[in-house]
Tab-separated table of C-alpha atoms and ligand atoms in Angstrom:
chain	number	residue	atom	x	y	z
A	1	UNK	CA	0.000	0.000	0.000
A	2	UNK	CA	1.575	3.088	-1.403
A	3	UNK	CA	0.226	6.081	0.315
A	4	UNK	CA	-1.676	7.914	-2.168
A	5	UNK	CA	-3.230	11.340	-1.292
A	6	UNK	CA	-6.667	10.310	-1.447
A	7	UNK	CA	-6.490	7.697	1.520
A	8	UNK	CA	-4.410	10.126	3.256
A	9	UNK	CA	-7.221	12.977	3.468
A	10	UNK	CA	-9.837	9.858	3.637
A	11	UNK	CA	-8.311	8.816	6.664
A	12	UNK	CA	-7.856	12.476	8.105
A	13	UNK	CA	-11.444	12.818	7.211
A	14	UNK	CA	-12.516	9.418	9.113
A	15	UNK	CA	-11.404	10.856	12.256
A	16	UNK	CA	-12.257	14.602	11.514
A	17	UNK	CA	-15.973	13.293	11.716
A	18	UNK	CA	-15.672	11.513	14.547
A	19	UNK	CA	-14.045	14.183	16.723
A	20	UNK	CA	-17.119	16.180	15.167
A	21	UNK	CA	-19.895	14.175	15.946
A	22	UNK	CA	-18.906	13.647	19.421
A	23	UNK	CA	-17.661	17.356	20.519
A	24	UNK	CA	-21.368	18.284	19.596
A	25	UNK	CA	-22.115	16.038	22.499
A	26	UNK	CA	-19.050	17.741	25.193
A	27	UNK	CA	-20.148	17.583	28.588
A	28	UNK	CA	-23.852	16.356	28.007
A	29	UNK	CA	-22.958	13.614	30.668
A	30	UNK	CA	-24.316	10.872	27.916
A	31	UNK	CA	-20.805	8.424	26.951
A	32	UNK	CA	-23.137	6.154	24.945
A	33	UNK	CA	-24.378	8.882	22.928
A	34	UNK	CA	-20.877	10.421	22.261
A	35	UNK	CA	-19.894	7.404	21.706
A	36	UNK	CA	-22.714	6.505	19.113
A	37	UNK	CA	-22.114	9.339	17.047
A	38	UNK	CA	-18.569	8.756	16.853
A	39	UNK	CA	-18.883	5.452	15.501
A	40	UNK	CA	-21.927	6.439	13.126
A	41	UNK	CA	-20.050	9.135	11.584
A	42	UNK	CA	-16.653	7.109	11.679
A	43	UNK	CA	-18.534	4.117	9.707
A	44	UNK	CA	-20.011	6.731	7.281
A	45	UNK	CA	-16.865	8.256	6.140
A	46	UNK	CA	-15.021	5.239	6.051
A	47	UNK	CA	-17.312	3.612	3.730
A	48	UNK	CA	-16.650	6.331	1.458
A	49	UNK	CA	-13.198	5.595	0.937
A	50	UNK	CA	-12.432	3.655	-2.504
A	51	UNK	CA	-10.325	0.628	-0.637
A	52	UNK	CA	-11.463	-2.572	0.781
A	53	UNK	CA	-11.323	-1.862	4.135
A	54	UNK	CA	-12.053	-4.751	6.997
A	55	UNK	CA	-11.968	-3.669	10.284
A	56	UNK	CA	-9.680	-5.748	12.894
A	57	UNK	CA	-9.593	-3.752	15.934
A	58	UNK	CA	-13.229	-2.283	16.602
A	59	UNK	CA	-16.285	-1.798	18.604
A	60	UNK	CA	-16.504	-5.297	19.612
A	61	UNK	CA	-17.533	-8.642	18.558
A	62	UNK	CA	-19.949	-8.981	15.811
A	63	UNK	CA	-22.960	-10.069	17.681
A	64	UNK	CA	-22.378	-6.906	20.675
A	65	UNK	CA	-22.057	-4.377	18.259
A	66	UNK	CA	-24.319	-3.527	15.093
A	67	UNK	CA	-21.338	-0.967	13.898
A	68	UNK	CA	-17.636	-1.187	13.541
A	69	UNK	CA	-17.173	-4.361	14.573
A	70	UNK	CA	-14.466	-7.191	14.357
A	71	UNK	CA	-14.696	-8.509	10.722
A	72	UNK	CA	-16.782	-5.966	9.086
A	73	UNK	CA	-15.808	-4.963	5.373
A	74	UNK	CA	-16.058	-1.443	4.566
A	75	UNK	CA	-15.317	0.905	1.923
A	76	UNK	CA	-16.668	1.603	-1.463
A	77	UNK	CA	-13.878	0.164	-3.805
A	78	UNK	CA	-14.184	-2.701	-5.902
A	79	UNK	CA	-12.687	-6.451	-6.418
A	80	UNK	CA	-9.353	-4.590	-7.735
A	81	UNK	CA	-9.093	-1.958	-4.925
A	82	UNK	CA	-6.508	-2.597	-2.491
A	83	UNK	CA	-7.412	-4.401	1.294
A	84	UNK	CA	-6.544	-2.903	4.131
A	85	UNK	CA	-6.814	-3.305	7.589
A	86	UNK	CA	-8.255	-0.783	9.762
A	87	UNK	CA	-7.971	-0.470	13.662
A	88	UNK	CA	-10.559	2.156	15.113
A	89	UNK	CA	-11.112	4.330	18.676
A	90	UNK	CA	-13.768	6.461	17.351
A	91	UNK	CA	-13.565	7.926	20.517
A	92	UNK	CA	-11.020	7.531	22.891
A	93	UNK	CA	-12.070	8.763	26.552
A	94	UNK	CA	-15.747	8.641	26.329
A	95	UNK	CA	-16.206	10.098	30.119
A	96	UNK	CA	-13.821	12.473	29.169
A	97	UNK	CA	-15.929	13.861	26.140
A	98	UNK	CA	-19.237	13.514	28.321
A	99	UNK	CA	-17.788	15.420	31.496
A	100	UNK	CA	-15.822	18.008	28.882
A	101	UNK	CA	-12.246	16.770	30.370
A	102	UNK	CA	-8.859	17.038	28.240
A	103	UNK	CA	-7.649	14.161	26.318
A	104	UNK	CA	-10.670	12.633	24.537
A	105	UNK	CA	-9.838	11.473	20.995
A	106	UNK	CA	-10.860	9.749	17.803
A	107	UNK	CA	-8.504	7.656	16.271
A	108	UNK	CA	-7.579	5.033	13.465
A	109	UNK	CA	-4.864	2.917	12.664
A	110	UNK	CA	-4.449	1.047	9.178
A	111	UNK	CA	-2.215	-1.126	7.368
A	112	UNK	CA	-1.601	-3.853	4.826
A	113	UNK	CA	-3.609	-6.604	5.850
A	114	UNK	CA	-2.133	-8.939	8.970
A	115	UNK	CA	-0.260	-5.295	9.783
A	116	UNK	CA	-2.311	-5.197	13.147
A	117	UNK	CA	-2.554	-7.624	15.918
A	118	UNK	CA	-6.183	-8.584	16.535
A	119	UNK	CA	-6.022	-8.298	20.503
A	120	UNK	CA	-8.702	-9.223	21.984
A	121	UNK	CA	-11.327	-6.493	23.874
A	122	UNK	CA	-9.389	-7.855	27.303
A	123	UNK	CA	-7.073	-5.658	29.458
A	124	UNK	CA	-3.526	-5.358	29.356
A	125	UNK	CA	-0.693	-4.030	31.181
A	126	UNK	CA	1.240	-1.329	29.309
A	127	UNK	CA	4.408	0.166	29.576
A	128	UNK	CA	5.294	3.291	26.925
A	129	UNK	CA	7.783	5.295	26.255
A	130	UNK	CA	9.020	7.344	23.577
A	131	UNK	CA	12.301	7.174	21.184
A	132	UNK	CA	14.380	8.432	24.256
A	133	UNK	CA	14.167	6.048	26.575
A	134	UNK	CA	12.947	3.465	23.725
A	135	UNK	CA	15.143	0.221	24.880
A	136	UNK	CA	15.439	1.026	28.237
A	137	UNK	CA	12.352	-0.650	29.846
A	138	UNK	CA	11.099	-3.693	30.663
A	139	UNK	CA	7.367	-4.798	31.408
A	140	UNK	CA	9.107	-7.579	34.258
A	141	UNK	CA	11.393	-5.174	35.550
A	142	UNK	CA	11.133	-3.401	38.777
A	143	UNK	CA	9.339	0.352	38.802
A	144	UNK	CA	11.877	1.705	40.301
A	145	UNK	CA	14.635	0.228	38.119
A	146	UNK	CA	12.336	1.023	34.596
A	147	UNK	CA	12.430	4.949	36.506
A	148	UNK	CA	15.679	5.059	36.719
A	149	UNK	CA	16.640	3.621	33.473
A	150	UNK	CA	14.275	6.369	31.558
A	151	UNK	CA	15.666	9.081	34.107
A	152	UNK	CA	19.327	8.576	32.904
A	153	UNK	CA	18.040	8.578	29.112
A	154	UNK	CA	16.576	11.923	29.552
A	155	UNK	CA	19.974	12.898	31.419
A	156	UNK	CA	17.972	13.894	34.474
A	157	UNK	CA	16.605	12.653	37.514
A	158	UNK	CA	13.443	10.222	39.087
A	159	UNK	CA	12.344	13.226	40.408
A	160	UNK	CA	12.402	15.218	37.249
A	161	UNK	CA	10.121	12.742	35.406
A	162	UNK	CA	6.417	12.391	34.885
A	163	UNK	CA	4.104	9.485	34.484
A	164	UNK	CA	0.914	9.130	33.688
A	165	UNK	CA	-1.113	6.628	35.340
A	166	UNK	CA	-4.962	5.352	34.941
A	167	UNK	CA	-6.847	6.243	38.569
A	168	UNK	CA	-7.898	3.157	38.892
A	169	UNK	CA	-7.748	0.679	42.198
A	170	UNK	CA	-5.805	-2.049	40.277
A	171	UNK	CA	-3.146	0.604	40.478
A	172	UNK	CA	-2.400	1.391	43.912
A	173	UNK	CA	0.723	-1.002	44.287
A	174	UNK	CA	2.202	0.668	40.537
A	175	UNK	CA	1.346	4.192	42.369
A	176	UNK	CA	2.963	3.346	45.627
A	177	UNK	CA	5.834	1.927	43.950
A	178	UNK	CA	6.351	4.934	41.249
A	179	UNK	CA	5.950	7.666	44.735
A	180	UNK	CA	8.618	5.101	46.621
A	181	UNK	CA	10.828	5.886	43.545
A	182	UNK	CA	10.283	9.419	43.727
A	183	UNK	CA	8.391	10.226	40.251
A	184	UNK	CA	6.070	12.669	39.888
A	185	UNK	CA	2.642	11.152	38.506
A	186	UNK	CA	-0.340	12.802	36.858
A	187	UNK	CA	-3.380	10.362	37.539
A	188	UNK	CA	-6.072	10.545	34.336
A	189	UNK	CA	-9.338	9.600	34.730
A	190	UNK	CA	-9.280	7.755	30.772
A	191	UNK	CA	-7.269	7.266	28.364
A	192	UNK	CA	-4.230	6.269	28.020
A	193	UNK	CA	-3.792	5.704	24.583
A	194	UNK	CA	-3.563	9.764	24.238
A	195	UNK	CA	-0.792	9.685	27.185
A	196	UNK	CA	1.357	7.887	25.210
A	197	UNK	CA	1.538	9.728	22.050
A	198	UNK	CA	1.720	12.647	24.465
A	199	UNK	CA	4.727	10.499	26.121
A	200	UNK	CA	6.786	9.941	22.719
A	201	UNK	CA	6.636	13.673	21.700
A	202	UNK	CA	9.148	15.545	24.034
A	203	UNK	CA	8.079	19.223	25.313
A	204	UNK	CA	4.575	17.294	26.706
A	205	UNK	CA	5.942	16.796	29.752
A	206	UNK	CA	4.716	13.196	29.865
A	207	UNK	CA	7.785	10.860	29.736
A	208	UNK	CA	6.056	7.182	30.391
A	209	UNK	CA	2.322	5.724	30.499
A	210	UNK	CA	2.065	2.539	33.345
A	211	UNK	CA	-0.557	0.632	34.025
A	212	UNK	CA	-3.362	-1.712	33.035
A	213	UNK	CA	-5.382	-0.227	30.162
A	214	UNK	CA	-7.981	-2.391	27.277
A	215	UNK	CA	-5.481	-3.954	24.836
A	216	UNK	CA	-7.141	-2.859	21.799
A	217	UNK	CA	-6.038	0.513	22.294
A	218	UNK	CA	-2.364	-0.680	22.714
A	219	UNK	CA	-2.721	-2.163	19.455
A	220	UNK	CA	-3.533	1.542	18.731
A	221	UNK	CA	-0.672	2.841	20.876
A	222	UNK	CA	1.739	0.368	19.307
A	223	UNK	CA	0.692	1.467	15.465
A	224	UNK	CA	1.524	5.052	16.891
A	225	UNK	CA	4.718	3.773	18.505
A	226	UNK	CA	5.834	3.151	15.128
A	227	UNK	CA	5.619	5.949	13.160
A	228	UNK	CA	6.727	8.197	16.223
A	229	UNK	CA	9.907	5.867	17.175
A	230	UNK	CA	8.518	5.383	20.634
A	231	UNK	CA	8.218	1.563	22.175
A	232	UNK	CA	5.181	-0.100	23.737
A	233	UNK	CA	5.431	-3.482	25.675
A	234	UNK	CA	1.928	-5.208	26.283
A	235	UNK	CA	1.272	-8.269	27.979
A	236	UNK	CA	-2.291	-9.696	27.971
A	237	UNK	CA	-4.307	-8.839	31.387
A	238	UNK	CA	-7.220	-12.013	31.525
A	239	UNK	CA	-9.670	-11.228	34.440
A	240	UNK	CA	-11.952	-14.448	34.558
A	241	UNK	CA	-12.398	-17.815	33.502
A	242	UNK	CA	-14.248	-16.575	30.298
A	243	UNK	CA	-11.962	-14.311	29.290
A	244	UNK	CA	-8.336	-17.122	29.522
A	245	UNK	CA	-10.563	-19.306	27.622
A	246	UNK	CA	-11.340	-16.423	25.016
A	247	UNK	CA	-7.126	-16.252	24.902
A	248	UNK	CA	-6.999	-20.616	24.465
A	249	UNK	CA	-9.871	-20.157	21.694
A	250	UNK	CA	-7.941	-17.223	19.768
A	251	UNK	CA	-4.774	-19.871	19.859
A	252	UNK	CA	-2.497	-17.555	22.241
A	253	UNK	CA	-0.702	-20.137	24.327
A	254	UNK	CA	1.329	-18.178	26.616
A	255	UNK	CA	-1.048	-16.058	28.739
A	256	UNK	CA	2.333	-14.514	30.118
A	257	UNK	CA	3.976	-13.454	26.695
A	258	UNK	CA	4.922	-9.387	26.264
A	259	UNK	CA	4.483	-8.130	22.544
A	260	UNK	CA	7.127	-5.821	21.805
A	261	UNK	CA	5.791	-2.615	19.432
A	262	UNK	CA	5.910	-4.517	16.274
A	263	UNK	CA	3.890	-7.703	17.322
A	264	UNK	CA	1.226	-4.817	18.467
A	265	UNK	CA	1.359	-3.621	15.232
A	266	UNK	CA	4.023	-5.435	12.919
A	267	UNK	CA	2.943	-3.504	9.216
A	268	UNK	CA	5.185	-1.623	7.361
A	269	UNK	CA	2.438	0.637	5.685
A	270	UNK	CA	0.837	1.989	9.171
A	271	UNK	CA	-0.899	4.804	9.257
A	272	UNK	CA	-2.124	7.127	12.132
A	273	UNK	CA	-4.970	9.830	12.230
A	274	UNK	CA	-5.981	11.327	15.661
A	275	UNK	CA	-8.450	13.826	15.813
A	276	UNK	CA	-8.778	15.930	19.189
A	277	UNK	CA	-12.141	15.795	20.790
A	278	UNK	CA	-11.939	17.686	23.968
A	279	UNK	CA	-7.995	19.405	24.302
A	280	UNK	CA	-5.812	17.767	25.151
A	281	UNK	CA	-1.260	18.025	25.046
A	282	UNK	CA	-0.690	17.418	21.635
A	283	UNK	CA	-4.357	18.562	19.815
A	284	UNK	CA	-7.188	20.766	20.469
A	285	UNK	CA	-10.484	19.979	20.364
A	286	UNK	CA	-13.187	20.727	18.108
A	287	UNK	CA	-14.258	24.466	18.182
A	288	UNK	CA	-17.800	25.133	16.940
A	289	UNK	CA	-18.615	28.610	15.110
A	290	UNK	CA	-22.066	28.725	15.631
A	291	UNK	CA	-23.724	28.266	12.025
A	292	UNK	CA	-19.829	29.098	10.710
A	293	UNK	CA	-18.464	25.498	10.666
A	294	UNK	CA	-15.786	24.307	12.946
A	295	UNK	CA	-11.959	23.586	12.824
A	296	UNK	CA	-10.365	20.778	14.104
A	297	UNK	CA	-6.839	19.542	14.834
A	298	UNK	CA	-5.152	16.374	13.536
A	299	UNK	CA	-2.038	14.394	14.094
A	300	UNK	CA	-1.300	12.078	10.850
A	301	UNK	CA	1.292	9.929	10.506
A	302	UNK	CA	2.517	7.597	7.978
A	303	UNK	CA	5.745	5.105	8.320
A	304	UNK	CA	6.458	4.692	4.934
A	305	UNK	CA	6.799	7.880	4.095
A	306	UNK	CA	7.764	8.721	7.477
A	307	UNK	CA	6.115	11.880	8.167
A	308	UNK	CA	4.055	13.133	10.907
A	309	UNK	CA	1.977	16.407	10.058
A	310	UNK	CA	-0.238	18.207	12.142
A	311	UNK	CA	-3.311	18.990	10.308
A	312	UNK	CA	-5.441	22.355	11.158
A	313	UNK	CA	-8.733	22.213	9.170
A	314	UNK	CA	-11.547	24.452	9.180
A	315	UNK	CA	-14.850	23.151	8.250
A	316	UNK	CA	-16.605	25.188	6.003
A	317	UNK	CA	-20.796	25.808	6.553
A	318	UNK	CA	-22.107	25.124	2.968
A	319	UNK	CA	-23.238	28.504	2.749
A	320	UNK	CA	-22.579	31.864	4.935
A	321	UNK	CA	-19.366	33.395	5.604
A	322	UNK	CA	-16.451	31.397	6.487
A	323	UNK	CA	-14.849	33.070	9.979
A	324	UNK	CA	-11.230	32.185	10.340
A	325	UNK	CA	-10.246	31.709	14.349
B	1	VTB	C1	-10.329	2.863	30.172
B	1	VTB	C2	-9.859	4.029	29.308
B	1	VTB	C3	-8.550	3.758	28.657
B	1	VTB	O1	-8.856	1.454	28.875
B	1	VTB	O2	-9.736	2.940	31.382
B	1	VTB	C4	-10.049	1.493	29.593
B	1	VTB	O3	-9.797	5.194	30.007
B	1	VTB	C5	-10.146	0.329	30.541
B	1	VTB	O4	-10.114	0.564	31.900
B	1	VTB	O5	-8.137	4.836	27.886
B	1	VTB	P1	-11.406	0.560	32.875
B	1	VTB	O6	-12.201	-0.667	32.573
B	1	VTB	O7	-10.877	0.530	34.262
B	1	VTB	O8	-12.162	1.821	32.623
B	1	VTB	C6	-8.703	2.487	27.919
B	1	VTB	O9	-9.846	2.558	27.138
B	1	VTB	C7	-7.660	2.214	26.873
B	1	VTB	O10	-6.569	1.597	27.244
């Protein structure tokens, strides 16, 4: 899959509408609506797009979600138009778009086909760091010796670094253990899939993500990992009987095992569109111009052709005056 400039603005345009759809819906209180309408206008858009597209990574199993789920073929192009494979957040953070909190995001990861691991809609535990300290982590290691290992890469101290952290109770031993080191930590109520692009870009202030997050979005965080030179390590978090036996079924033997970035997401033609929702380090969020359109802000990436733009678009109303702000 060469990147052609039609799947490139198709792709921008994918997540454009979702980050849309659900900033209409900012601090309504309603996730499942702002989540709806991301997915409904995420679908639309990416039907339009003149590839074969079959989503791997989605809303969930075919029989718990009508849209966007695991297996479904979408796209407009016919028997000669290439196949891709398409990993989707339409939004990422839903309680963060429904209280109005920074960080919510719709995003989309694609490659050739078999470029993205199909991880199951499971937990995982995460580690993430950007092309600084890329190499210098382990999942198995201790906290404090992972700290200390991305301190000296950044040529500073424990106490000079910042990770972010899911608030969650499974996390009070990881918090305890990143305060015995002497890290500072910024607790997020969601998403952690925007920490860590936040933690490979330096000047974010964000220098790891930690923690038990859902593994479909490190499948996401991996295919960003790529194209930004950052590293992910993910192992597999099972919670129940039902969900180890969902691992046996899917033919993953080691419950244990740690995917390195490319097992996550092992293509060589990834690419990465993030819309902003709600603000967040990297992206704004949708602004709204009364009956004047909107503008949104969009990090794309492509490995191939290993670029990473920031894309500022304004909506235009289809009449009326266009306001530039
Ligand atoms: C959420 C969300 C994250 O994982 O926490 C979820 O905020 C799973 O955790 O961004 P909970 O079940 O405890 O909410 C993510 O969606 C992605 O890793």
């Amino acid at each position: 899959m060469s990147i052609d400039v039609g799947l490139e603005q198709g792709l921008i345009r994918v997540t454009e509408a979702a980050a849309v759809a659900s900033a209409h819906t900012m601090g309504r209180g309603a996730r499942d609506e702002s989540d709806r309408v991301a997915v409904e206008a995420m679908r639309t858009e990416l039907d339009r797009l003149d590839m074969r597209c079959r989503i791997v990574i989605g809303e969930g199993e075919r029989d718990q979600a009508p849209m966007l789920y695991v297996g479904e073929e979408l796209g407009g192009g016919d028997e000669t138009a290439p196949r891709i494979d398409i990993a989707v957040d339409p939004l990422e953070g839903t309680n963060l778009c429904a209280t109005g909190a920074p960080g919510a995001v719709a995003v989309l990861a694609a490659s050739e086909e078999g470029g993205l691991l199909h991880a199951p809609d499971i937990y995982m535990e995460k580690i993430v760091v950007g092309p600084t300290a890329r190499g210098r982590v382990h999942l198995d290691a201790p906290v404090a010796e992972n700290l200390r290992n991305i301190a000296e890469a950044f040529d500073r101290e424990v106490s000079d670094l910042t990770v972010v952290v899911l608030e969650r109770d499974r996390h009070a031993q990881l918090i305890a253990d990143i305060r015995a080191a002497g890290a500072r930590i910024r607790l997020i109520g969601d998403g952690d899939l925007s920490a860590g692009i936040a933690a490979a870009v330096r000047g974010t202030g964000v220098h790891a993500v930690f923690g038990i997050g859902g593994a479909p979005e490190g499948v996401l965080a991996a295919a960003a990992m790529r194209c930004l030179g950052g590293e992910i390590q993910g192992r597999l978090h099972a919670r129940d009987a039902a969900q180890k036996q969902r691992l046996v079924d899917l033919g993953i033997e080691d419950p244990d095992r740690i995917y390195d970035t490319r097992e996550l997401a092992p293509g060589e033609n990834i690419l990465f569109a993030c819309s902003g929702v709600t603000d967040g380090e990297l992206l704004r969020g949708v602004r709204f111009f009364g009956g004047h359109g909107s503008r949104t802000s969009t990090l794309f990436m492509s490995l191939a052709d290993r670029v990473i733009r920031f894309v500022d678009t304004i909506h235009r109303p289809d009449d009326g005056p266009v306001i530039f702000r």
